[in-house]
Structures are given as C-alpha cells and as structure tokens.
Coordinates of C-alpha atoms in Angstrom, one line a residue:
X924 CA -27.1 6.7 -10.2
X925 CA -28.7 3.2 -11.6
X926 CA -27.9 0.3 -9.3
X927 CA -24.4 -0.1 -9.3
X928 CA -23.6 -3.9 -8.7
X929 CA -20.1 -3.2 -7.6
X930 CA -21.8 -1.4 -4.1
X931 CA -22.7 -5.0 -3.3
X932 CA -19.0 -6.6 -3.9
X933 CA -17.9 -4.3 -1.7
X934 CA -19.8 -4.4 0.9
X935 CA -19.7 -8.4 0.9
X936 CA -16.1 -8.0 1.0
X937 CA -16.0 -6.0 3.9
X938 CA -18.2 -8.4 5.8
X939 CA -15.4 -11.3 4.7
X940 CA -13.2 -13.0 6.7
X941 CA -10.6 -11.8 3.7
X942 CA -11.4 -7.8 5.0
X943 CA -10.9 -8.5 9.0
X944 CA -7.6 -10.4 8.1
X945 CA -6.3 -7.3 6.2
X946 CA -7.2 -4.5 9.3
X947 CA -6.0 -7.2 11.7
X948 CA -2.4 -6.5 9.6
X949 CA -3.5 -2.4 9.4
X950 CA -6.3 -0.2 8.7
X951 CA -4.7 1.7 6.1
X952 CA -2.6 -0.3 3.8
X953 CA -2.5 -1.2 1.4
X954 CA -3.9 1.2 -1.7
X955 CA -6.9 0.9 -3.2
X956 CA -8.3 -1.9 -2.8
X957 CA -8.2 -3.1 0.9
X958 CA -11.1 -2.3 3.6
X959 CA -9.9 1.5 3.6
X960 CA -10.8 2.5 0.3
X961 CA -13.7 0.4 -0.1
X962 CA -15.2 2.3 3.1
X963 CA -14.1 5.5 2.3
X964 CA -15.8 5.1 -1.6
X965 CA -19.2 4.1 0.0
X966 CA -18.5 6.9 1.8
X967 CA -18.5 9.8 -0.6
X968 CA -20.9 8.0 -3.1
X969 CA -23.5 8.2 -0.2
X970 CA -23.5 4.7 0.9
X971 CA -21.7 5.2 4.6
X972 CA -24.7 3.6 6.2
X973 CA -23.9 -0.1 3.8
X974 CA -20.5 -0.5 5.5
X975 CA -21.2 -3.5 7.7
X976 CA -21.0 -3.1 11.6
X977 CA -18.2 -5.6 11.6
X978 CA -15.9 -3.8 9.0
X979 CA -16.4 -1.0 11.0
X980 CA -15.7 -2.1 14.5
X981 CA -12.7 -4.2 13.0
X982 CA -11.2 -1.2 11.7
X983 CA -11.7 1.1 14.7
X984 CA -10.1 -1.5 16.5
X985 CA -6.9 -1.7 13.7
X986 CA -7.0 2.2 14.1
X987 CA -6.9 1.7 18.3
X988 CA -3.7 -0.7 17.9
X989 CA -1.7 1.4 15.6
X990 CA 2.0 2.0 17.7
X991 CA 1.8 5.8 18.0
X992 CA -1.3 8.3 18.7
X993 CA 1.2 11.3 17.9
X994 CA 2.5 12.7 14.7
X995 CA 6.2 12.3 15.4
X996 CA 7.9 15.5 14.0
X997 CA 11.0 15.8 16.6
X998 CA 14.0 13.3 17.6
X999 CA 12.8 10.4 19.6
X1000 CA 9.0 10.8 19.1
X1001 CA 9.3 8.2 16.5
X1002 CA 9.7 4.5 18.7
X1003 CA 12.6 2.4 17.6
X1004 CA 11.4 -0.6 15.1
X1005 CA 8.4 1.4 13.8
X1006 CA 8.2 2.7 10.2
X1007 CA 7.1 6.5 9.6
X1008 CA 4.2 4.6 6.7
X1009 CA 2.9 2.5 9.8
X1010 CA 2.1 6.0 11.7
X1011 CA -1.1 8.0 10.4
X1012 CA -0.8 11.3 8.9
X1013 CA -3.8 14.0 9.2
X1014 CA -5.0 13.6 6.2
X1015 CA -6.1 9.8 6.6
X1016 CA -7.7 10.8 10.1
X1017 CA -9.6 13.2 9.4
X1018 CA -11.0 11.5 6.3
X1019 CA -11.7 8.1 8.5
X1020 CA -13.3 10.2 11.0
X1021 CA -15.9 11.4 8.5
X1022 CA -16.5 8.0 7.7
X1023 CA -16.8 6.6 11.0
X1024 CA -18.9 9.8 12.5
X1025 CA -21.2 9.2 9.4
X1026 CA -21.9 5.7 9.8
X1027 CA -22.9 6.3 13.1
X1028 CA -19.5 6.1 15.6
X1029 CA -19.0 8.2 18.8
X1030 CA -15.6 8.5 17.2
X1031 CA -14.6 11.3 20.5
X1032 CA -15.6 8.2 22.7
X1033 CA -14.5 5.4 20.9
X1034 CA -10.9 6.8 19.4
X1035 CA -10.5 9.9 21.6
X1036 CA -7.1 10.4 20.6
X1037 CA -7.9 11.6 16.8
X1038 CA -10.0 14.8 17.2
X1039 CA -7.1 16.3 19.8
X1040 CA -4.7 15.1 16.9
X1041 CA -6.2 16.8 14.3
X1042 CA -6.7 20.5 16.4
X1043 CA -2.9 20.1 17.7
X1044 CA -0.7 20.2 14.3
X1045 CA -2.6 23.3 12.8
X1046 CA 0.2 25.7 11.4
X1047 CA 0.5 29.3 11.9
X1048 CA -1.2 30.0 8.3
X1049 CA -4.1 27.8 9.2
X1050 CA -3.2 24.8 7.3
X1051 CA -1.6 21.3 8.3
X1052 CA 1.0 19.1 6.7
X1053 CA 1.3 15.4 5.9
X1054 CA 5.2 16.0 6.0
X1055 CA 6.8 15.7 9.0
X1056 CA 9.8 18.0 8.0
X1057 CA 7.3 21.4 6.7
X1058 CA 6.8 21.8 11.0
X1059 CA 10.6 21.3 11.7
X1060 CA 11.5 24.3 8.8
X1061 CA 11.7 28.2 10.8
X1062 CA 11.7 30.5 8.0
X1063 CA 8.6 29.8 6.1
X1064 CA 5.2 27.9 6.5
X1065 CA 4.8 25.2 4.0
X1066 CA 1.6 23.7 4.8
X1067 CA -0.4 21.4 2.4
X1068 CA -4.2 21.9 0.9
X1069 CA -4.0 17.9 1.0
X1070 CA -2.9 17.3 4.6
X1071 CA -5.7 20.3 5.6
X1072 CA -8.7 19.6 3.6
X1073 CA -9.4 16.5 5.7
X1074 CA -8.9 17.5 9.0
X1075 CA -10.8 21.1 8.2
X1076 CA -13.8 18.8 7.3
X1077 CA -13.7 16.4 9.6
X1078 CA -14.2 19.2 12.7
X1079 CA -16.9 21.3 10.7
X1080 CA -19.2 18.4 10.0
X1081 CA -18.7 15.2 12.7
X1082 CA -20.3 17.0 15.8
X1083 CA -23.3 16.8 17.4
X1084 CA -22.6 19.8 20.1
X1085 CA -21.4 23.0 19.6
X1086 CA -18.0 23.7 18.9
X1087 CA -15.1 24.0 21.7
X1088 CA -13.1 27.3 21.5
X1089 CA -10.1 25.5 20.5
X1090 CA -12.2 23.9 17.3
X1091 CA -13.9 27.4 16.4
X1092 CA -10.4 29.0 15.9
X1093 CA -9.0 26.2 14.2
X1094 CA -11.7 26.6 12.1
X1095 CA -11.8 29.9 11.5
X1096 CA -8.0 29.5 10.6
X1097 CA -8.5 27.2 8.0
X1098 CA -10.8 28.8 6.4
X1099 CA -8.4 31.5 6.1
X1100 CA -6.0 29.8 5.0
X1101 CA -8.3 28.4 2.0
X1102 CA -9.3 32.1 1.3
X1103 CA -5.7 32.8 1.4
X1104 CA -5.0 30.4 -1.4
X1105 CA -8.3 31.3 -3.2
X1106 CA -8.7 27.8 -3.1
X1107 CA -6.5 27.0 -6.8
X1108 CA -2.9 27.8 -5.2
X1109 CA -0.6 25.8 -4.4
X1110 CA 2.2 26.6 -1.8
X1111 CA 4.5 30.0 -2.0
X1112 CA 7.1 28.2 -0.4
X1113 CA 10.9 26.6 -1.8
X1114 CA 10.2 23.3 1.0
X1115 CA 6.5 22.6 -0.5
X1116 CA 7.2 23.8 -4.1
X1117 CA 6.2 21.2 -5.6
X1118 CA 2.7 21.8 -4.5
X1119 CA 2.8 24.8 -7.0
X1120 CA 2.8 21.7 -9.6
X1121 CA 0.2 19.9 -8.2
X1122 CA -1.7 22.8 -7.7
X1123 CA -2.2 22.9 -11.9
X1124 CA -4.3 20.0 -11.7
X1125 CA -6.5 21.3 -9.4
X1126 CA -8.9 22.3 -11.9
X1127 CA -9.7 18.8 -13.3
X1128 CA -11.8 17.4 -10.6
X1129 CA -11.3 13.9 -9.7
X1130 CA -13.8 11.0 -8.1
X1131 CA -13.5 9.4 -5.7
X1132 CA -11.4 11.9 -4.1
X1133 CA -9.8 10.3 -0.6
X1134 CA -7.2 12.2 0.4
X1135 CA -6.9 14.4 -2.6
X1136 CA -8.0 18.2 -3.2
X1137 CA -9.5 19.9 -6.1
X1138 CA -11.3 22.8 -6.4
X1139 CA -14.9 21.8 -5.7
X1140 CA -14.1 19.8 -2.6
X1141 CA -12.5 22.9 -1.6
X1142 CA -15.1 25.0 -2.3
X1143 CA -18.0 23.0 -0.8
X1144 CA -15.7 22.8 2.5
X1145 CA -15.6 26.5 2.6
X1146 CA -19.3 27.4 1.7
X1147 CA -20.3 25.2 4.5
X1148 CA -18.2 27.1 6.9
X1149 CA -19.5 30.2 6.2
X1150 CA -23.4 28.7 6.3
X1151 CA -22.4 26.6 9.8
X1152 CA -20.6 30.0 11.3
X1153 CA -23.0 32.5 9.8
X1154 CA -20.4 34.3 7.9
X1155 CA -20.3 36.0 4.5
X1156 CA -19.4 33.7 1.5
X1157 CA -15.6 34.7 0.6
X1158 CA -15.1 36.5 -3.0
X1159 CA -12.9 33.4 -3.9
X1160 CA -16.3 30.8 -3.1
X1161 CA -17.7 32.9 -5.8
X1162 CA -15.1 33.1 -8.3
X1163 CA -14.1 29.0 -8.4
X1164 CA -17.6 28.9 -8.8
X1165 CA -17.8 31.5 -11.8
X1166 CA -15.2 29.4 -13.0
X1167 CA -17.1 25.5 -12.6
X1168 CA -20.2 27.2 -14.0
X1169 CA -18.1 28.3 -17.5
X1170 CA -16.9 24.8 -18.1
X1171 CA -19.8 22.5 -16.9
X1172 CA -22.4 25.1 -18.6
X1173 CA -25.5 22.0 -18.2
X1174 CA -24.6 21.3 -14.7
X1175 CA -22.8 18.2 -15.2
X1176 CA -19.9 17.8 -13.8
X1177 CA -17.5 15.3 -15.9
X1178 CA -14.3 13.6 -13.8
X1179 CA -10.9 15.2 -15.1
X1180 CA -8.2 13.1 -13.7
X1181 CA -7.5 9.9 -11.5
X1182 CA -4.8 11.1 -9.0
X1183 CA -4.3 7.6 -7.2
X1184 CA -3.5 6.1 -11.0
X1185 CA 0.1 4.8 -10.5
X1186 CA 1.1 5.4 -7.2
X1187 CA 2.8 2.6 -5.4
X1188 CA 1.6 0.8 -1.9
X1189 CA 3.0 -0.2 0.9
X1190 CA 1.8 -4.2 1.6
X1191 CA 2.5 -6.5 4.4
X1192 CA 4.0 -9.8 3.1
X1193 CA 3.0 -13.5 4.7
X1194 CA 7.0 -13.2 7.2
X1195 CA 5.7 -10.1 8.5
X1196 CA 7.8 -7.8 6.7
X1197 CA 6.4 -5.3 4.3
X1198 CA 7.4 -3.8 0.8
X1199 CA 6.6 -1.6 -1.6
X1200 CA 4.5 -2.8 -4.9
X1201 CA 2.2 -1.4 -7.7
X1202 CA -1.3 -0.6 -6.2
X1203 CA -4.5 -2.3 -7.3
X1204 CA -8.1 -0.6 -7.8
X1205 CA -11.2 -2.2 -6.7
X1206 CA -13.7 -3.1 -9.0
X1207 CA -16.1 0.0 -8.0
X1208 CA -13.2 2.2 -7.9
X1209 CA -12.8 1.6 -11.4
X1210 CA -16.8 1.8 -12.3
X1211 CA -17.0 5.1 -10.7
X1212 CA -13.8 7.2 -11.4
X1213 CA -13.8 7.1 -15.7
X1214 CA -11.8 10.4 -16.4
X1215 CA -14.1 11.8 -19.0
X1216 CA -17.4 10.6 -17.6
X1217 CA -20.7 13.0 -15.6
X1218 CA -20.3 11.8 -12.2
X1219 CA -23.2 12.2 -10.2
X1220 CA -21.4 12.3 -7.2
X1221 CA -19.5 15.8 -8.1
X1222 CA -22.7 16.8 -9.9
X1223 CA -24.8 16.5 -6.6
X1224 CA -21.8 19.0 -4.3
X1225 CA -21.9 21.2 -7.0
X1226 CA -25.4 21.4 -6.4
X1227 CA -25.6 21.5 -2.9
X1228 CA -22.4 23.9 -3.1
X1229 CA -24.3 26.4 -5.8
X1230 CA -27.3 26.8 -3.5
X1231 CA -25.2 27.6 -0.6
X1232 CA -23.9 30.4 -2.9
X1233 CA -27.4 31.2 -4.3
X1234 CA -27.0 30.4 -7.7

C-alpha cells in the first residue's frame, strides 16, 4: 500500500503523554480509538514493529495491574467492587498477545499469567467463549468462533520452542472444532443462537478485523495448523477457498462489512466512574476499513493462505 500518513498519527499518538494517560486508566477501553486499537491496527497492517517501546511497555504494565488474572465463571470468582467489562475475556488476550509476541515481548516472561489463561477455558468441542454463562450451561456446548479464533492463533504462532503437550492438544482441538464448523457456521446451540445470525455475515470479510471472525481469518488460522503440525489440509480449507476464489476471481480481495460500526464503549469519566457512550474510530481505522474497497491487507492472507493450499 502507498504511504499511508495516518501510520504516522498513530504512532505519534502512542508515544503521547495523551496514550500513557489512557492505559494508566486501562489497556483496553475504550473502542476504537484509544492505545488498543491503534496497536492492534499496526498490527495486522504489518506495522507491529512502529508501535513505540513506551506504548508498549505502558500497556503491558496496564495489562499487569488489571484486578483479576482469571476468567470469573463461578460465584465468588468475581471480587466485590469490580465490573465484569474491567476483567479481560479470551478474545482480547490472545489478540494482544500476538501483538506483544510480534513486536518483540517475552510475553510467557513478562505477563505469564495469559498463555495458562488462554489453554485453561478450552471447551469440550475445542472452542472457547467470551460469555461467562456458555461454561456454566450442562446440556450443550455453546462455544464462540470469536472468543476461539484469538486464543487458537495466539498459541500456534507466538512461540519460539516447541509446543508443550497441553498447547499441542489444545491445538489440535481447535482445529477440530474449526473443521467441525467448516469454518462458515455458527453455533448449533439455543444459549449461543444468535451466533447462527452472525454467522451470515461471515462471508463479507471485514478489515481490520480485532476481535472479529470471517472466513479468511479462519481459514488462514487453519491452513497454518496443518503446515506447522504437518497435517493434511481439511476438505473445508479447500472449499472456503473454492468459494473466495469464485467471488474475488482477479485476486483482490474487497472489504464487505465494518463489524465495530455502532457498537457502544465503555469510557472512564474524569470522578473515576465509567459509562457507556457511542464509540469513536481513529483516523486510520477509517482510511483502511472502506466497505467496498481492495484491501491489501486481506489480499496479501489470501495469498499467503492460497499457497499454503497450492493454488
């Protein structure tokens, strides 16, 4: 892509006193337009490595402070006086750890408390949910494409050594669970039904993605599974592929929705309280996610995703 002048506005934000002021509040909130997303954009357009040392040590140090290091699914787990939005879910650690590992972090050293996070609240099917309740319900499994596609990347990709056991099997598990839902379905299940709604969007893939799922990401996750454990490439890789390849026939991928567009934040206000108002978009955000428009970011993983497949 030509030089993108909204690259540098972000990254002189996040060397601003303006950016540590926001992670000294919290690392995450709010959306889309505070240190969090401007990281995580650099991130998937390529540009981890222009994320200033002192963003990044801020935030690992806002991601150290946050009150709980657990997922709190049972009575009691949740402390008294903290809100569920100021506790992490799996799907923002695992896509901050592939931001942190990237840039360069020791991220088992530095926040040793994610990676066992992200291996503990795999569900029997493989996947992982953002919802609290899905792991308290006994007759079904509703787990969540969202709240696994992070964590099943971050383990693949951010290690240097060879995987543990444990990380192999979880793994292995997730991909099954991807093959399982040939990566376009949405959950089978009455708690997570309205996934089977989200799921019909799936299709239209979206830039920058964050936490969000569509079909390429999924795919690219999976291809690179079978590649790093030497194992076939599933009949579904092939077929979401067959499927890309109809309706991007030159190669060029074009953006199909904006799945952040309208979603409320949580925001701290100056007495220390916090409340719920309309989100913002950074400039870049808006420069690189024009529903409608070739993005060269999806066009390069499709690339990288079709030669994995040998197309």
């Amino acid at each position: 892509m030509a030089h993108v002048p909204e690259i540098e506005a972000s990254v002189r934000y996040l060397e601003s006193d303006e950016a540590l002021a926001s992670l000294a509040k919290d690392p995450y909130w709010p959306k889309w337009d505070s240190p969090w997303w401007h990281m995580l954009l650099l991130h998937e357009m390529g540009e981890t490595k222009r994320i200033p040392k002192r963003g990044v040590h801020a935030l690992m140090e806002s991601l150290d402070r946050l009150p709980l290091k657990i997922f709190p699914i049972h009575d009691g787990e949740l402390p008294e006086g903290v809100p569920p939005y100021r506790v992490p879910c799996h799907c923002q650690l695992g896509t901050v750890y592939q931001v942190l590992s990237t840039w360069g972090v020791d991220v088992d050293r530095e926040l040793p408390w994610i990676r066992p996070w992200l291996l503990r609240y795999q569900m029997p099917d493989g996947g992982l949910s953002c919802d609290d309740t899905a792991y308290r319900v006994e007759d079904e499994v509703p787990s969540s494409m969202v709240g696994t596609i992070g964590a099943f990347e971050a383990i693949l990709l951010c290690t240097n050594r060879p995987w543990t056991a444990v990380e192999r099997a979880f793994l292995d598990h997730a991909a099954e669970f991807l093959i399982g839902r040939k990566l376009v379905e949405g959950s089978s299940t009455r708690h997570n039904a309205e996934e089977r709604t989200s799921a019909l969007e799936w299709g239209q893939l979206c830039f920058p993605r964050f936490y969000f799922y569509d079909v390429l990401r999924g795919l690219s996750a999976l291809t690179k599974w079978a590649q790093m454990t030497k194992q076939p490439i599933p009949h579904v890789a092939h077929d979401v592929a067959e499927s890309l390849r109809t309706r991007f026939p030159d190669g060029q991928l074009r953006i199909g929705r904006q799945p952040w567009l309208g979603k409320p934040t949580w925001s701290p206000a100056a007495s220390g309280t916090w409340h719920r108002e309309p989100s913002s978009v950074s400039p870049l955000l808006a420069r690189v996610s024009v529903v409608g428009e070739v993005s060269p970011y999806l066009t390069r993983q499709w690339s990288d995703a079709q030669g994995l497949l040998g197309i």
